[in-house]
PDB file of C-alpha atoms in Angstrom:
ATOM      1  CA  UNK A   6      64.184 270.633  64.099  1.00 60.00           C
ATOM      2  CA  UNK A   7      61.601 271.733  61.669  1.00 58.00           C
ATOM      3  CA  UNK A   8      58.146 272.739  62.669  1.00 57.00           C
ATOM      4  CA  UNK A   9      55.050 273.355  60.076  1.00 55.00           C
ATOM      5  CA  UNK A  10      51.022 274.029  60.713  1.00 54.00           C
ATOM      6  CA  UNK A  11      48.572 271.764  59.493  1.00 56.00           C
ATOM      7  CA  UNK A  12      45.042 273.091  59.668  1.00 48.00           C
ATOM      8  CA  UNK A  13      42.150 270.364  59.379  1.00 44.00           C
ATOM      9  CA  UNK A  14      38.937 271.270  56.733  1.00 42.00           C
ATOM     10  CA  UNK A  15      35.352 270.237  57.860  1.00 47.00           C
ATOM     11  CA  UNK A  16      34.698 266.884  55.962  1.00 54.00           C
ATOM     12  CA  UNK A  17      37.015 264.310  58.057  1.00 58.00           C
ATOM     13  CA  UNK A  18      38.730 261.867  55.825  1.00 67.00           C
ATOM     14  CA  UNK A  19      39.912 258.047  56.627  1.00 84.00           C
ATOM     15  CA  UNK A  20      43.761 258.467  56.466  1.00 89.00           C
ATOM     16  CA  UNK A  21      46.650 256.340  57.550  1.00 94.00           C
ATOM     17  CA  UNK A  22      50.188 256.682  58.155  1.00 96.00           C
ATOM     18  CA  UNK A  23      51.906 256.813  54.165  1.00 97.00           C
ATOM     19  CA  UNK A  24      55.041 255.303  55.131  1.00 97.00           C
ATOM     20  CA  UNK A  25      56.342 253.464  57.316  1.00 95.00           C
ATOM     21  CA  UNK A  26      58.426 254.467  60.424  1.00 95.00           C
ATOM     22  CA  UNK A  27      60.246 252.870  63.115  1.00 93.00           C
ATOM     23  CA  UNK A  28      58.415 253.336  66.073  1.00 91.00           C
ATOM     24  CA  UNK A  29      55.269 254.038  64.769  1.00 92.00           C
ATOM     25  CA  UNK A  30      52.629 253.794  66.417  1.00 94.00           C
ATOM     26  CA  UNK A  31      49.604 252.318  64.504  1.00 93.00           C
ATOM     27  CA  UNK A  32      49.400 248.888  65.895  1.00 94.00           C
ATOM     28  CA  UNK A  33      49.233 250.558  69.698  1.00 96.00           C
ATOM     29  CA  UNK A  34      46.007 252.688  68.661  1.00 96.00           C
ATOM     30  CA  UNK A  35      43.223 251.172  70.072  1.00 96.00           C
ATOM     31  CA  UNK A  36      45.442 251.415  73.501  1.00 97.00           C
ATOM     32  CA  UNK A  37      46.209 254.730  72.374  1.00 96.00           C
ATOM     33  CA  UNK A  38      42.867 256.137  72.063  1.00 96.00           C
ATOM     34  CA  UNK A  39      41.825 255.571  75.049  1.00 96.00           C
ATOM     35  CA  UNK A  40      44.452 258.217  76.781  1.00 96.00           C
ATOM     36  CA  UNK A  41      42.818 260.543  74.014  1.00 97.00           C
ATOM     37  CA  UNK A  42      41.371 263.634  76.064  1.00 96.00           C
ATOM     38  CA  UNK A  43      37.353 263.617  76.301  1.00 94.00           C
ATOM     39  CA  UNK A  44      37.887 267.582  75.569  1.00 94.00           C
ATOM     40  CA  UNK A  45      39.478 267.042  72.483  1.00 93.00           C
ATOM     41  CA  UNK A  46      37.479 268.675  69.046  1.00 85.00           C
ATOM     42  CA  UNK A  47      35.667 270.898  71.891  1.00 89.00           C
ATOM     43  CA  UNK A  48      37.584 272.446  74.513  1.00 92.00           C
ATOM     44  CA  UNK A  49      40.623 271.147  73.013  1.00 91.00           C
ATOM     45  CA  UNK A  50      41.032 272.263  69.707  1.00 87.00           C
ATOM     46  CA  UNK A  51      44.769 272.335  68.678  1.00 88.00           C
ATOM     47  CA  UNK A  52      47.215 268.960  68.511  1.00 89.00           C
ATOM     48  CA  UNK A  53      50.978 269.234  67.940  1.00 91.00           C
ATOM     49  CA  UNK A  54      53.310 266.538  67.521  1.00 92.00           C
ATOM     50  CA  UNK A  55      57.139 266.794  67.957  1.00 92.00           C
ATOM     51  CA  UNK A  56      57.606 263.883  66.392  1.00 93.00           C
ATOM     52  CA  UNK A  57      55.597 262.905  63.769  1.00 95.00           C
ATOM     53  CA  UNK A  58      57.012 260.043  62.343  1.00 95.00           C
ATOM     54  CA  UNK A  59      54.218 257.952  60.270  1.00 96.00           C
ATOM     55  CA  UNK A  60      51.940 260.089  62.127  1.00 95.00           C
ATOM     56  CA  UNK A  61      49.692 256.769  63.149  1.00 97.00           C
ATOM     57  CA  UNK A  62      48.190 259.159  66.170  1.00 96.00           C
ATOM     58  CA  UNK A  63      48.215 262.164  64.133  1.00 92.00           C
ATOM     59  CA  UNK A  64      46.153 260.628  61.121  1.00 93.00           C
ATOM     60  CA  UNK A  65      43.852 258.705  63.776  1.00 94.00           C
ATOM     61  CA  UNK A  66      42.999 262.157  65.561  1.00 92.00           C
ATOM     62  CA  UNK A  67      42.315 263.884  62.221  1.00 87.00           C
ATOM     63  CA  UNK A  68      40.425 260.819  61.237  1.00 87.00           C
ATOM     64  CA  UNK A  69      37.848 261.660  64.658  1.00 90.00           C
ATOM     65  CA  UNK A  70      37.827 265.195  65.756  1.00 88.00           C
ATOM     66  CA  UNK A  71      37.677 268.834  63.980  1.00 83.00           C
ATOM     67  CA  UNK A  72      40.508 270.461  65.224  1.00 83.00           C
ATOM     68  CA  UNK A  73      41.652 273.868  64.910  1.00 82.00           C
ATOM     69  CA  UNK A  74      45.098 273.943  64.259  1.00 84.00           C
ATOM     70  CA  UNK A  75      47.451 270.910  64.128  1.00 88.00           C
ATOM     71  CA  UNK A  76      51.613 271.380  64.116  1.00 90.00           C
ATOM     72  CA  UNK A  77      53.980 268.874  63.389  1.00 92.00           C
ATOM     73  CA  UNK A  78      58.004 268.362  63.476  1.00 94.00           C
ATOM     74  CA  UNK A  79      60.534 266.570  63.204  1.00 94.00           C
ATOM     75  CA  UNK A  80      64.215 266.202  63.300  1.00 94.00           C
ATOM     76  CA  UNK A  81      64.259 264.503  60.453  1.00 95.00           C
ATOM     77  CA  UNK A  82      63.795 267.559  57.222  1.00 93.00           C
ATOM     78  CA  UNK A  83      63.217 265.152  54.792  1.00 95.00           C
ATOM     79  CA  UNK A  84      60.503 263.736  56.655  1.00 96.00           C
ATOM     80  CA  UNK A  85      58.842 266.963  57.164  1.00 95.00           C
ATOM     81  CA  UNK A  86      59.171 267.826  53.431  1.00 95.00           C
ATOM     82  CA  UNK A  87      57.419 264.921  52.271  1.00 96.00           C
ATOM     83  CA  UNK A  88      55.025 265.804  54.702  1.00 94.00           C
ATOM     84  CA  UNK A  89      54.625 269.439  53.305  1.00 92.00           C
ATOM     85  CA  UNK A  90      54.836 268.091  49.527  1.00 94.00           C
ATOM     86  CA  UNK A  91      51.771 266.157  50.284  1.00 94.00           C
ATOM     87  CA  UNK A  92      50.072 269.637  51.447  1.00 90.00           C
ATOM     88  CA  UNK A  93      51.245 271.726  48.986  1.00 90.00           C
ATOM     89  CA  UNK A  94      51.781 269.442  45.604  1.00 94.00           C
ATOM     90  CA  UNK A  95      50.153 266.151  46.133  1.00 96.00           C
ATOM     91  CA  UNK A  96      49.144 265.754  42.801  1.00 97.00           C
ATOM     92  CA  UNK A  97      52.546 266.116  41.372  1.00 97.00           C
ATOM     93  CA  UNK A  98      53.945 263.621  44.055  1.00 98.00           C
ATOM     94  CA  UNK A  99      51.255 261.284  42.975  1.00 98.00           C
ATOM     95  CA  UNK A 100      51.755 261.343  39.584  1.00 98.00           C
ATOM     96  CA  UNK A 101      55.604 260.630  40.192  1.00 98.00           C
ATOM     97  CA  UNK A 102      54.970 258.018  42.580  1.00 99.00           C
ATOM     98  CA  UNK A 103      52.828 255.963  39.755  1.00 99.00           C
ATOM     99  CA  UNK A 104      55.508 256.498  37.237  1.00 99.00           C
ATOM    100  CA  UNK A 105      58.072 254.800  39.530  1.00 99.00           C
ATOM    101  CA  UNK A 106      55.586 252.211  40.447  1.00 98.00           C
ATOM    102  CA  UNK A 107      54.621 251.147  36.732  1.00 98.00           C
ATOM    103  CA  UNK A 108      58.342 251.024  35.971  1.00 98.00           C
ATOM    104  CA  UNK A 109      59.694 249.311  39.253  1.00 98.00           C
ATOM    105  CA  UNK A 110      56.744 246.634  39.786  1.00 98.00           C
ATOM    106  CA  UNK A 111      57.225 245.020  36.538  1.00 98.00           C
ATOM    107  CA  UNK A 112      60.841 244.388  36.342  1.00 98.00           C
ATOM    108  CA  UNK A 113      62.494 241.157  37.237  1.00 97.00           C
ATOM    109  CA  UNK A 114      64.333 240.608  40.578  1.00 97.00           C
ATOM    110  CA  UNK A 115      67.046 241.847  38.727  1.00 98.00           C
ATOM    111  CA  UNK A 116      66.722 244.738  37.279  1.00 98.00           C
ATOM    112  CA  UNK A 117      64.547 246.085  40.336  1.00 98.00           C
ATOM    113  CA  UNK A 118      67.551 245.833  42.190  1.00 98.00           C
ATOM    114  CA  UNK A 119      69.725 248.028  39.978  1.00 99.00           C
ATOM    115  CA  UNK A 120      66.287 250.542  39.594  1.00 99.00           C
ATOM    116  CA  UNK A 121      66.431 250.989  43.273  1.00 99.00           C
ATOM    117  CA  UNK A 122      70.043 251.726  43.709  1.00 99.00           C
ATOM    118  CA  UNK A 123      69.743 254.011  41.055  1.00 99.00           C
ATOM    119  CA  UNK A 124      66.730 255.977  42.543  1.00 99.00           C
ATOM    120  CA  UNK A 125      68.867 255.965  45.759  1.00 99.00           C
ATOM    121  CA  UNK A 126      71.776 257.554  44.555  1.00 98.00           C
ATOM    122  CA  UNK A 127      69.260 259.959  42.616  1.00 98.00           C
ATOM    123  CA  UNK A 128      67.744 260.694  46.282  1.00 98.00           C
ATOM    124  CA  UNK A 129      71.200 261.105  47.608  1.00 97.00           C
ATOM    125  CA  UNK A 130      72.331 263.761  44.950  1.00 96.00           C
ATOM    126  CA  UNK A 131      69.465 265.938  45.765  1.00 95.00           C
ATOM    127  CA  UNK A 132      69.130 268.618  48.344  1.00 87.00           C
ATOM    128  CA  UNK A 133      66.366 269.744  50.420  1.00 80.00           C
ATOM    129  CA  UNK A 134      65.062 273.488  50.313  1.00 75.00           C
ATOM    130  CA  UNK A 135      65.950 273.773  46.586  1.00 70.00           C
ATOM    131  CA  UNK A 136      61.984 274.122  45.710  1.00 71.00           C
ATOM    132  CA  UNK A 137      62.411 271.787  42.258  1.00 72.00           C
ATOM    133  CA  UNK A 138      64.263 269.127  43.897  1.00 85.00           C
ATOM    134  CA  UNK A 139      61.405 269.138  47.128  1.00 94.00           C
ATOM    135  CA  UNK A 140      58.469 267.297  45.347  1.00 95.00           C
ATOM    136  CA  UNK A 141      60.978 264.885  43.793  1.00 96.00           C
ATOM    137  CA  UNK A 142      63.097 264.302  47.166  1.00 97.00           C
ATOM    138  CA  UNK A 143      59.450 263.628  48.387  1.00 98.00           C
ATOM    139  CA  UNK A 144      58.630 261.305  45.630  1.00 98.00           C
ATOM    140  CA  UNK A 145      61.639 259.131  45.622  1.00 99.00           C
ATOM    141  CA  UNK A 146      61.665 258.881  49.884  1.00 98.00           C
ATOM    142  CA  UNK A 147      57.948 257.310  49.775  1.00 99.00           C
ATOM    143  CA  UNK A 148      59.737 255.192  47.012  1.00 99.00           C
ATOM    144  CA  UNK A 149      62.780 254.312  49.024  1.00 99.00           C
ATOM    145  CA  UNK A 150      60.153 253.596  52.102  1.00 98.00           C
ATOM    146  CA  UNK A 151      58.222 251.209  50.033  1.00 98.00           C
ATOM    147  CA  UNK A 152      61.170 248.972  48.378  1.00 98.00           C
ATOM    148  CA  UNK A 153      63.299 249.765  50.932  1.00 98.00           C
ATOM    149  CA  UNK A 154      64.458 246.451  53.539  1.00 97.00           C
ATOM    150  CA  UNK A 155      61.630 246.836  56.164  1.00 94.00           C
ATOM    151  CA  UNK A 156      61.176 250.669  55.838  1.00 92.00           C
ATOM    152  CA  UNK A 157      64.149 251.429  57.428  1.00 94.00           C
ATOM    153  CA  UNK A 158      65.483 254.738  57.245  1.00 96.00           C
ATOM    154  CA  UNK A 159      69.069 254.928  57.812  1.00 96.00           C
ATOM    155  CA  UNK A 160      71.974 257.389  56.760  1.00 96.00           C
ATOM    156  CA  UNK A 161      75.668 257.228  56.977  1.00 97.00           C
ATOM    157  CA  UNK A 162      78.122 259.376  58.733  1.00 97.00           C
ATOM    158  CA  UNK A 163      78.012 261.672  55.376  1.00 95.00           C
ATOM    159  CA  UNK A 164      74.262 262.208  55.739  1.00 94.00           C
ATOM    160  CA  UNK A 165      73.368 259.737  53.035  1.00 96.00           C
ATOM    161  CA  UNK A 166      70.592 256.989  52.785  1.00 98.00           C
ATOM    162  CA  UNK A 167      71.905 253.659  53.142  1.00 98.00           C
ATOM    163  CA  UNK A 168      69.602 251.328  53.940  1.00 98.00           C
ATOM    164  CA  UNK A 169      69.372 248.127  51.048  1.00 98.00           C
ATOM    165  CA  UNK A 170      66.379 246.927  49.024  1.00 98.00           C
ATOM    166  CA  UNK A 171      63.961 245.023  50.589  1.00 97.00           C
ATOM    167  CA  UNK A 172      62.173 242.267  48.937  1.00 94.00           C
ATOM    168  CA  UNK A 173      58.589 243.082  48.406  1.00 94.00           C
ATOM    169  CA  UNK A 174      56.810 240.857  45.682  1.00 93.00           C
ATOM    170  CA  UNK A 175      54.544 243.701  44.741  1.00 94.00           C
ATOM    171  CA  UNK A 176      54.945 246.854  46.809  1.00 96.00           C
ATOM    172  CA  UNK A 177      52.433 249.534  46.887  1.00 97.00           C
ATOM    173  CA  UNK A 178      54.270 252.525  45.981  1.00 98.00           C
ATOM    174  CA  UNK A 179      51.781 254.954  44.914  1.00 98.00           C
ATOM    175  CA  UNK A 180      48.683 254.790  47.820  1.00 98.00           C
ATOM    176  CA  UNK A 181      46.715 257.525  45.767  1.00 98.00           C
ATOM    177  CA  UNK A 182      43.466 257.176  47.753  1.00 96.00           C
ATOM    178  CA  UNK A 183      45.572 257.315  50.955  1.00 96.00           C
ATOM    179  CA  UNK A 184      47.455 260.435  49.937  1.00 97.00           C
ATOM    180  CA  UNK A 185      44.942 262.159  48.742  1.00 95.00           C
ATOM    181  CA  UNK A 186      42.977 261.700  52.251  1.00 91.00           C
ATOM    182  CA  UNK A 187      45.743 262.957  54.120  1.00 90.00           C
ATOM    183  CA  UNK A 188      45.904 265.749  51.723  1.00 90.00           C
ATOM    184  CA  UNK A 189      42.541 266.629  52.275  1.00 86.00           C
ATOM    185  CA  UNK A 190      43.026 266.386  56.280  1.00 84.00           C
ATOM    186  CA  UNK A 191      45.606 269.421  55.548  1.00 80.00           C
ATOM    187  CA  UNK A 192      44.284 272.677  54.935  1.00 59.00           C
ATOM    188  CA  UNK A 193      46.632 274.493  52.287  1.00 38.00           C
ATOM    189  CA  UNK A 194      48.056 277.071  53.851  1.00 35.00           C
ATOM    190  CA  UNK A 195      51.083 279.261  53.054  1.00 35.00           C
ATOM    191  CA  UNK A 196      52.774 280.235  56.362  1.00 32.00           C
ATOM    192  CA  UNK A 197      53.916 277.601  58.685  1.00 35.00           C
ATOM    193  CA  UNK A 198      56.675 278.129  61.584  1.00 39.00           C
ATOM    194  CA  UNK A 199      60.155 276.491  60.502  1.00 29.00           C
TER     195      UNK A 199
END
């Protein structure tokens, strides 16, 4: 399992989960909420999550309170290094994620289809904690998440993602304003506990 520290700035910013996740936990926020403690952002000023998922709680805390210090995990590394690409090089993510969207949105049923197996084999041939391949593992798992049938994610027994396309008319693949607020709910920092 992989652990890293987020660290909230002052402004709060409107964020939402980026993906999404099996289990998540967006649509059971308003019940949520309410569990929230009336401490937290005073007495309680630090929030960890083992696992983070979409991060529907996560975001909607960050969205609400000043906190302190924020860690998240998962078991899932490439999860967790999408999550730190956004901290550390969401510009670059962004400006991948709009390439693939102006070239996947416009093509026919078609040759979407053969566009996404071909980005999934691309995300299958690249490995984690190689620092050039990280933004772009990043970049083509939000893809994958977003064309993706129902947002699955799903490997085989060799550790490779599986699941088919999905069939999304016109899928939001690139959720700049979104990304950039979760960004901004992230105070860049260099050391984080792995």
């Amino acid at each position: 399992m992989e652990n890293f520290s987020l660290f909230e700035k002052e402004e709060k910013n409107e964020c939402k989960p980026f993906i999404k996740w099996v289990g998540g936990k967006g649509q059971l926020l308003p019940e949520i909420s309410k569990l929230y403690p009336v401490e937290l952002g005073k007495s309680i000023n630090k929030y960890a999550e083992i696992f983070i998922g979409g991060g529907a709680v996560l975001f909607d805390i960050l969205s609400k309170y000043k906190l302190d210090e924020v860690y998240i995990s998962d078991k899932n590394l490439e999860l967790i290094n999408t999550y730190k690409t956004i901290r550390d090089d969401v510009d670059i993510l962004i400006k991948s994620l709009k390439e693939m969207e102006e070239q996947y949105v416009p093509l026919n049923d078609e040759d979407r289809k053969v566009y996404y197996y071909e980005k999934r084999t691309e995300y299958n041939s690249l490995k984690i904690n190689v620092e050039e391949n990280n933004i772009r593992k990043a970049a083509l798992f939000i893809f994958l998440n977003k064309t993706c049938f129902n947002g699955l994610y799903r490997v085989n027994k060799k550790g490779e993602y599986n699941v088919p396309m999905g069939a999304y008319k016109n899928p939001k693949i690139c959720d700049e304003e979104n990304l950039k607020n979760v960004f901004f709910s992230f105070k860049e920092r260099e050391d984080y506990i792995c």
